[in-house]
């Protein structure tokens, strides 16, 4: 094509080119064009970020000092910001800061709020009570609600966050003034720094006590937090949000599931993606609470593909991380047969012996509890545990040597297996010395363990009836070992439950003597 | 020959349409097949004294058109040309005035083509010589021809050599000293020739001489000559503008009588207004380009300022009792315009003169004086952003408002006018006034009375709403609801002549809506607009028309506002308003731009949810709009709506409509489609490509060809600066850059550089090189988009094997650096700051020192 031809495509003024004469339409066109180019830029910026995200640092999406302020004011604020950044504030500055916070001049206000924030940001001895006493909490809230300059909102929110990190009573002073709702609203701020500040505040307040936690949940604090995580520009943001969100999901009484259910898949994703032990610990703790419930929750966990990661994490060196991890897995194996089978197929049992031998009692307890959840399942699952000699031997050892608390958990694990285990597996247990262990336990003085043992014995004897017909081998064994006479003795035990269990056994297999 | 004569007669005077067009077609064929014979025949008929005058003139007209049309003159042989020229020259002395004029006109057409090509230099000498001829007829003919030549050159924006121009001017000067008829023609010729006289008028002696002759005519006792000379001075002062200080006093003395004369006052004030405007314009350009500005003209104007301003203000007093439209062309209005330009040009040097006048007349017994007082102040505040004017307005506004209740209606109107102007240029005078609430209340009262006052006070309030967008501290939000209610009362009025005031009232509503920060409030208004939309069909005529347009625009703004505020899509709201707009289309049985705008905003608000409406809308409504290629407004609305919908959806939802790109591309290539619509087409193609990414790959070459022809057209325009088209090309450039940017981001995915696009970079750079020169005063948007594209080219093509240097070379090219320098001036805008940061990151990635710290 020749230039002339191309020019003719765009060069001719045509007759139907009319001047737009409606003012409304002109206005509309202006606004539409502005939004259109803004939206297009957003798409392009996202693509550019996606292109560069590993290598480049993100430019600030929004500047905290708006560019539509008068130029001089922008510069003055930026300069003051830099100066204050370097300056130390002590309680001596309090009167000055106080006066400036009430100024109507933007620069003065900025000085005051920033100064206050810095004063409150010290490691220890922050003048939180003084700030509350000077009635600054409502003022800070006022600034956050009304101020148009995001930098000021950020400073005020930061200061308030520091107040929220005080005692429960001090935190209460913020809550009384509607602080919870305010911070939840700030979570959705278009300014990343402000939203992240709110993340801290929410985490602090939720961590204070479960009443505060529930207040936050009720005003919808979870979803905006999740939104921030999903668009998080940095690992740090994810870290802070995980901590904050985890505080919203933890604690007893456990939060109502409807408020926190959206967080469940989010934690799973964090656990899969992240490597920072702190983040993992927070996420696992939260998930350990969230996964304590019905099978549909457990299915969400499984569907999120987090299980292999969890099992891998069992090898992690941090006890603080391994405990919630095993607890999540322990929760999942309470599920239906398919759910439990899935977890076992991912290699959970291989990790158990090491945990059962762990130095820390709490670790051993969690491991036993997990096993007991598995052995409460189908005969197939019982079989997998019982036939794992490393686990079985370890459990027997724990039952005879460990402290009472662990003995009890381990006993549960074995006792459960007597309910649904196959006859073959019961034989295996007996052949491995189950009765010796039981006998020793019946001679102990922990009534709870004794009850469990008696229950298990009853189960085993019943299996003996099926297995050996008239000649119950197990009964003979127990008689020979003197266990039966121990049971007779225990009929006189003051604990009603023990009495009842002994009575059941004796009545079934002997002419029960009347006590009377 | 006889046959040719008959053809001309049939073509010009045939009774039947059919007959005429047949003859015309035959003539056109002849011209194409045998151009030499055709031109010769025309000329022969024209000079043939045996034929009647009417036929000869017709032949002359035909000849003249064919000479100029697509420079047809250039298609014929040298001998024929020479012969025709001689024949035409011979007719200049014809006794028949019509033949003479026709000959001069043909000759001027030939000159306009040949003179710039230096092909007929002797003609000027011949004509100029004849301006001194003894025969008055020959003198006249020569002067007329010279005049025509000047006019033809001016119309075709052609220029001639300095030596030729000198001769022309010599001939004109001869004429300026001749008889009345010749003098008048010469004055007009001078006016037409000014555009190529720059180089001649640089010479002091020539300038002095011409000025002296013109000034003499400007004080001529013959009113026709005087008027023509004064009219010529309007343009002439611009030609000698660089030397204004040498002539300012003589200019004043030759106009100081005319300025008070009812027959000359208007044109005389226009001379001075034009001088003042030129000062203002140069000041503005110098502010934009940082090129130097000589103060001498301002100082020159200052020399005569006192008398001039007094004269102009005096003319403000000339009021006509019966005059209904106070803004019609009259002495007073001319005085107003002059007063305004002079006040802007001289600034605080002259304010006291104005203020003294204002103070002396404001409380006068005579209504004419009170009106003039208000107009004088109003003329000052036509200039925005002057601290002193803000202060004056601040102290006077109360008095002006009182004059809204003056006993004379024309004073009331003038008060309305000055208040409107203050509200436009100094809105904070009212908004921050201690009585602001009271004032705004008072203004609102007028929205229900006299139409003319309604107009002024409506504009006042609308102007105030313009200031709301910059209200960072939210101090004016208390007025939003109140003003929307007030504007709504205007919308309900039926006693206007047309819908223009309703239109303005809707602007006010839209301005308020744009500032509302709570989604709930926006939704409250949306629901009200929805109800009115149902009721509006029962209105009639202009009221219905203006209100439908206003309602649809308001709905559009509301939804976009919800987008800006980040409100989540409410499906029910989406469905309700979609049905509302679709019902509107059904009711009027067609589609409109207004409706498309509303739908586009709904789509942007609904984002992915819009998919449930997509098929219905595309197939039943948008399709119709897209077919209306020749109805520019509707077509543009449909195209941009499509773009917005595409951007709002994800590609998965939109993919089945991807083929629409073929149609859009065809439309850009269609010469019937308006070029303004083509800008929208580029935007739409860009947006679709952006979401379709590699799926749009099959269209790459076709789209690139479009963009490239756009580049070529824009470069062509830039080289032939035609300021009347500037705005179009600025918009075209933005659209082209947007399209290129979207291509960069669509085709380069996952760090895999798309080589065909990479190969377009040299063409792209050439385009930027040609269009970004500082002297072209590129717009901020243009600079921003160019820098963005160039930086993205750098970062995408860093990975092209064997071409790593190219990327770095582009980054450090003088082209990009100079654009970054320009961008730096606008770094107060955050997006520009971001770009500079991006540039710095790239510099860093090449281990180069950062561009800015």
XYZ file of N, CA and C in Angstrom, chain B residues 51-160:
330
model
N -20.019 32.873 -29.163
C -20.963 32.194 -28.268
C -21.541 33.167 -27.242
N -22.680 32.759 -26.669
C -23.294 33.632 -25.665
C -22.490 33.580 -24.362
N -22.628 34.655 -23.616
C -21.840 34.823 -22.393
C -22.070 33.658 -21.420
N -23.322 33.232 -21.330
C -23.666 32.167 -20.376
C -22.878 30.878 -20.656
N -22.848 30.494 -21.921
C -22.137 29.280 -22.293
C -20.638 29.447 -22.043
N -20.119 30.614 -22.360
C -18.684 30.850 -22.170
C -18.314 30.758 -20.688
N -19.132 31.404 -19.879
C -18.833 31.342 -18.437
C -18.901 29.898 -17.942
N -19.878 29.143 -18.484
C -19.972 27.733 -18.102
C -18.692 26.991 -18.465
N -18.194 27.265 -19.662
C -16.945 26.626 -20.078
C -15.796 27.040 -19.146
N -15.794 28.323 -18.769
C -14.766 28.822 -17.833
C -14.850 28.103 -16.495
N -16.064 27.958 -15.994
C -16.242 27.283 -14.709
C -15.739 25.837 -14.783
N -16.120 25.171 -15.922
C -15.677 23.791 -16.119
C -14.150 23.727 -16.142
N -13.582 24.646 -16.870
C -12.123 24.686 -16.980
C -11.478 24.876 -15.603
N -12.040 25.832 -14.879
C -11.459 26.138 -13.558
C -11.525 24.925 -12.616
N -12.683 24.244 -12.639
C -12.817 23.063 -11.776
C -11.829 21.975 -12.165
N -11.697 21.785 -13.493
C -10.816 20.703 -13.942
C -9.345 21.023 -13.712
N -9.018 22.297 -13.710
C -7.639 22.682 -13.399
C -7.302 22.278 -11.961
N -8.229 22.590 -11.050
C -7.927 22.401 -9.628
C -8.187 20.981 -9.142
N -9.251 20.321 -9.716
C -9.636 19.016 -9.171
C -8.501 18.014 -9.318
N -8.045 17.531 -8.204
C -6.903 16.601 -8.168
C -5.759 17.094 -9.043
N -5.555 18.396 -9.027
C -4.493 19.032 -9.817
C -4.505 18.532 -11.266
N -5.730 18.522 -11.870
C -5.914 18.039 -13.232
C -5.020 18.781 -14.239
N -4.706 19.997 -13.890
C -3.864 20.820 -14.757
C -2.547 20.122 -15.094
N -2.058 19.320 -14.159
C -0.760 18.681 -14.354
C -0.815 17.541 -15.363
N -2.052 17.119 -15.760
C -2.145 15.950 -16.644
C -2.001 16.336 -18.122
N -1.916 17.627 -18.438
C -1.908 17.974 -19.871
C -0.529 18.475 -20.325
N -0.356 18.487 -21.636
C 0.945 18.803 -22.238
C 1.326 20.273 -22.127
N 2.633 20.503 -22.260
C 3.189 21.839 -22.079
C 2.624 22.853 -23.090
N 2.519 22.379 -24.339
C 2.044 23.287 -25.390
C 0.616 23.734 -25.136
N -0.203 22.764 -24.777
C -1.611 23.079 -24.499
C -1.692 24.066 -23.343
N -0.899 23.809 -22.325
C -0.904 24.704 -21.157
C -0.599 26.136 -21.585
N 0.485 26.238 -22.376
C 0.917 27.586 -22.764
C -0.202 28.292 -23.522
N -0.828 27.520 -24.407
C -1.877 28.115 -25.243
C -3.054 28.564 -24.367
N -3.463 27.710 -23.479
C -4.606 28.060 -22.622
C -4.305 29.293 -21.776
N -3.098 29.341 -21.220
C -2.725 30.501 -20.400
C -2.861 31.792 -21.197
N -2.318 31.763 -22.420
C -2.394 32.972 -23.249
C -3.844 33.352 -23.511
N -4.640 32.319 -23.801
C -6.051 32.599 -24.080
C -6.735 33.216 -22.872
N -6.426 32.678 -21.697
C -7.039 33.213 -20.473
C -6.586 34.650 -20.225
N -5.272 34.892 -20.379
C -4.764 36.252 -20.159
C -5.465 37.256 -21.081
N -5.730 36.778 -22.290
C -6.365 37.696 -23.253
C -7.758 38.109 -22.776
N -8.381 37.284 -21.990
C -9.746 37.579 -21.545
C -9.787 38.506 -20.329
N -8.624 38.772 -19.746
C -8.618 39.633 -18.547
C -9.110 41.042 -18.861
N -8.991 41.407 -20.119
C -9.453 42.752 -20.455
C -10.794 42.707 -21.169
N -11.478 41.598 -21.076
C -12.808 41.513 -21.691
C -13.724 42.569 -21.088
N -14.600 43.041 -21.891
C -15.519 44.064 -21.383
C -16.618 43.412 -20.532
N -16.770 42.124 -20.750
C -17.776 41.388 -19.968
C -17.188 41.059 -18.581
N -17.774 41.659 -17.557
C -17.244 41.489 -16.200
C -17.165 40.011 -15.807
N -18.204 39.249 -16.215
C -18.240 37.841 -15.824
C -17.119 37.044 -16.472
N -16.882 37.342 -17.757
C -15.804 36.652 -18.465
C -14.469 37.003 -17.812
N -14.315 38.269 -17.470
C -13.067 38.746 -16.868
C -12.807 38.006 -15.548
N -13.861 37.947 -14.724
C -13.689 37.293 -13.419
C -13.400 35.804 -13.587
N -14.097 35.215 -14.573
C -13.905 33.792 -14.796
C -12.475 33.515 -15.255
N -11.955 34.368 -16.115
C -10.579 34.209 -16.586
C -9.604 34.344 -15.423
N -9.838 35.363 -14.587
C -8.954 35.584 -13.430
C -8.994 34.364 -12.508
N -10.183 33.826 -12.372
C -10.339 32.686 -11.488
C -9.581 31.462 -12.016
N -9.694 31.227 -13.345
C -8.940 30.110 -13.940
C -7.444 30.320 -13.768
N -7.018 31.542 -14.028
C -5.589 31.840 -13.919
C -5.101 31.619 -12.487
N -5.914 32.039 -11.537
C -5.486 31.875 -10.141
C -5.358 30.398 -9.799
N -6.281 29.583 -10.387
C -6.193 28.139 -10.152
C -4.884 27.585 -10.695
N -4.530 28.043 -11.909
C -3.277 27.582 -12.514
C -2.087 28.037 -11.665
N -2.152 29.302 -11.209
C -1.049 29.841 -10.404
C -0.867 29.059 -9.109
N -2.008 28.705 -8.507
C -1.914 27.998 -7.229
C -1.173 26.676 -7.398
N -1.244 26.124 -8.629
C -0.521 24.875 -8.872
C 0.917 25.149 -9.326
N 1.047 26.087 -10.220
C 2.361 26.257 -10.855
C 3.337 27.094 -10.030
N 2.838 28.119 -9.365
C 3.766 28.999 -8.654
C 4.581 28.259 -7.592
N 3.944 27.429 -6.769
C 4.766 26.724 -5.753
C 5.786 25.802 -6.428
N 5.530 25.396 -7.690
C 6.477 24.524 -8.394
C 7.425 25.310 -9.286
N 7.386 26.616 -9.113
C 8.225 27.530 -9.914
C 8.073 27.291 -11.420
N 6.825 27.056 -11.858
C 6.647 26.729 -13.272
C 6.181 27.915 -14.121
N 5.725 28.967 -13.480
C 5.204 30.094 -14.300
C 5.562 31.429 -13.629
N 6.854 31.595 -13.343
C 7.241 32.761 -12.542
C 6.881 34.083 -13.215
N 6.880 34.108 -14.545
C 6.679 35.397 -15.209
C 5.284 35.974 -15.008
N 4.301 35.135 -14.680
C 2.923 35.632 -14.564
C 2.815 36.776 -13.558
N 3.499 36.596 -12.431
C 3.422 37.650 -11.403
C 3.957 38.962 -11.973
N 5.101 38.861 -12.628
C 5.687 40.089 -13.189
C 4.718 40.744 -14.166
N 4.081 39.918 -15.008
C 3.141 40.481 -15.990
C 2.015 41.212 -15.272
N 1.431 40.547 -14.295
C 0.299 41.140 -13.583
C 0.716 42.409 -12.843
N 1.873 42.304 -12.134
C 2.318 43.462 -11.358
C 2.561 44.659 -12.268
N 3.177 44.334 -13.426
C 3.395 45.428 -14.375
C 2.070 46.087 -14.743
N 1.068 45.229 -14.964
C -0.237 45.750 -15.367
C -0.948 46.530 -14.265
N -0.547 46.348 -13.030
C -1.180 47.152 -11.971
C -0.811 48.627 -12.125
N 0.207 48.910 -12.961
C 0.560 50.307 -13.206
C 0.121 50.770 -14.589
N -0.655 49.901 -15.235
C -1.093 50.197 -16.597
C -1.935 51.451 -16.646
N -1.905 52.117 -17.815
C -2.711 53.351 -17.954
C -4.192 53.012 -17.940
N -4.498 51.920 -18.626
C -5.920 51.569 -18.714
C -6.420 51.105 -17.350
N -7.427 51.773 -16.885
C -7.966 51.406 -15.572
C -8.518 49.983 -15.606
N -9.064 49.579 -16.781
C -9.616 48.221 -16.893
C -8.520 47.187 -16.718
N -7.392 47.439 -17.369
C -6.288 46.485 -17.255
C -5.750 46.469 -15.828
N -5.634 47.677 -15.253
C -5.178 47.751 -13.852
C -6.093 46.909 -12.960
N -7.367 47.099 -13.157
C -8.354 46.407 -12.340
C -8.237 44.890 -12.526
N -8.168 44.481 -13.825
C -8.072 43.055 -14.127
C -6.832 42.448 -13.475
N -5.740 43.158 -13.570
C -4.490 42.643 -12.988
C -4.634 42.505 -11.473
N -5.229 43.527 -10.863
C -5.367 43.493 -9.405
C -6.303 42.365 -8.968
N -7.425 42.252 -9.706
C -8.363 41.168 -9.376
C -7.651 39.825 -9.465
N -6.900 39.633 -10.544
C -6.218 38.352 -10.724
C -5.213 38.107 -9.601
N -4.470 39.131 -9.289
C -3.531 38.981 -8.169
C -4.280 38.577 -6.904
N -5.408 39.250 -6.692
C -6.232 38.938 -5.507
C -6.683 37.488 -5.522
N -7.157 37.042 -6.703
C -7.598 35.661 -6.817
C -6.451 34.696 -6.557
N -5.296 35.054 -7.103
C -4.137 34.181 -6.902
C -3.836 34.053 -5.404
N -3.868 35.195 -4.720
C -3.610 35.161 -3.272
C -4.643 34.283 -2.570
N -5.910 34.450 -2.966
C -6.968 33.688 -2.324
C -6.803 32.187 -2.589
N -6.462 31.850 -3.878
C -6.298 30.440 -4.231
C -5.134 29.833 -3.448
N -4.053 30.585 -3.371
C -2.898 30.083 -2.617
C -3.271 29.876 -1.150
N -4.049 30.835 -0.631
C -4.427 30.747 0.772
C -5.316 29.529 0.996
N -6.323 29.348 0.125
C -7.246 28.229 0.308
C -6.533 26.894 0.212
N -5.540 26.837 -0.664
C -4.852 25.559 -0.808
C -3.606 25.478 0.065
N -3.492 26.439 0.966
C -2.375 26.451 1.914
C -1.037 26.290 1.198
N -0.921 26.965 0.065
C 0.318 26.900 -0.692
C 1.098 28.185 -0.475
N 2.360 28.065 -0.734
C 3.204 29.222 -0.506
C 4.059 29.454 -1.751
N 4.551 30.662 -1.924
C 5.422 30.917 -3.077
C 6.731 31.538 -2.614
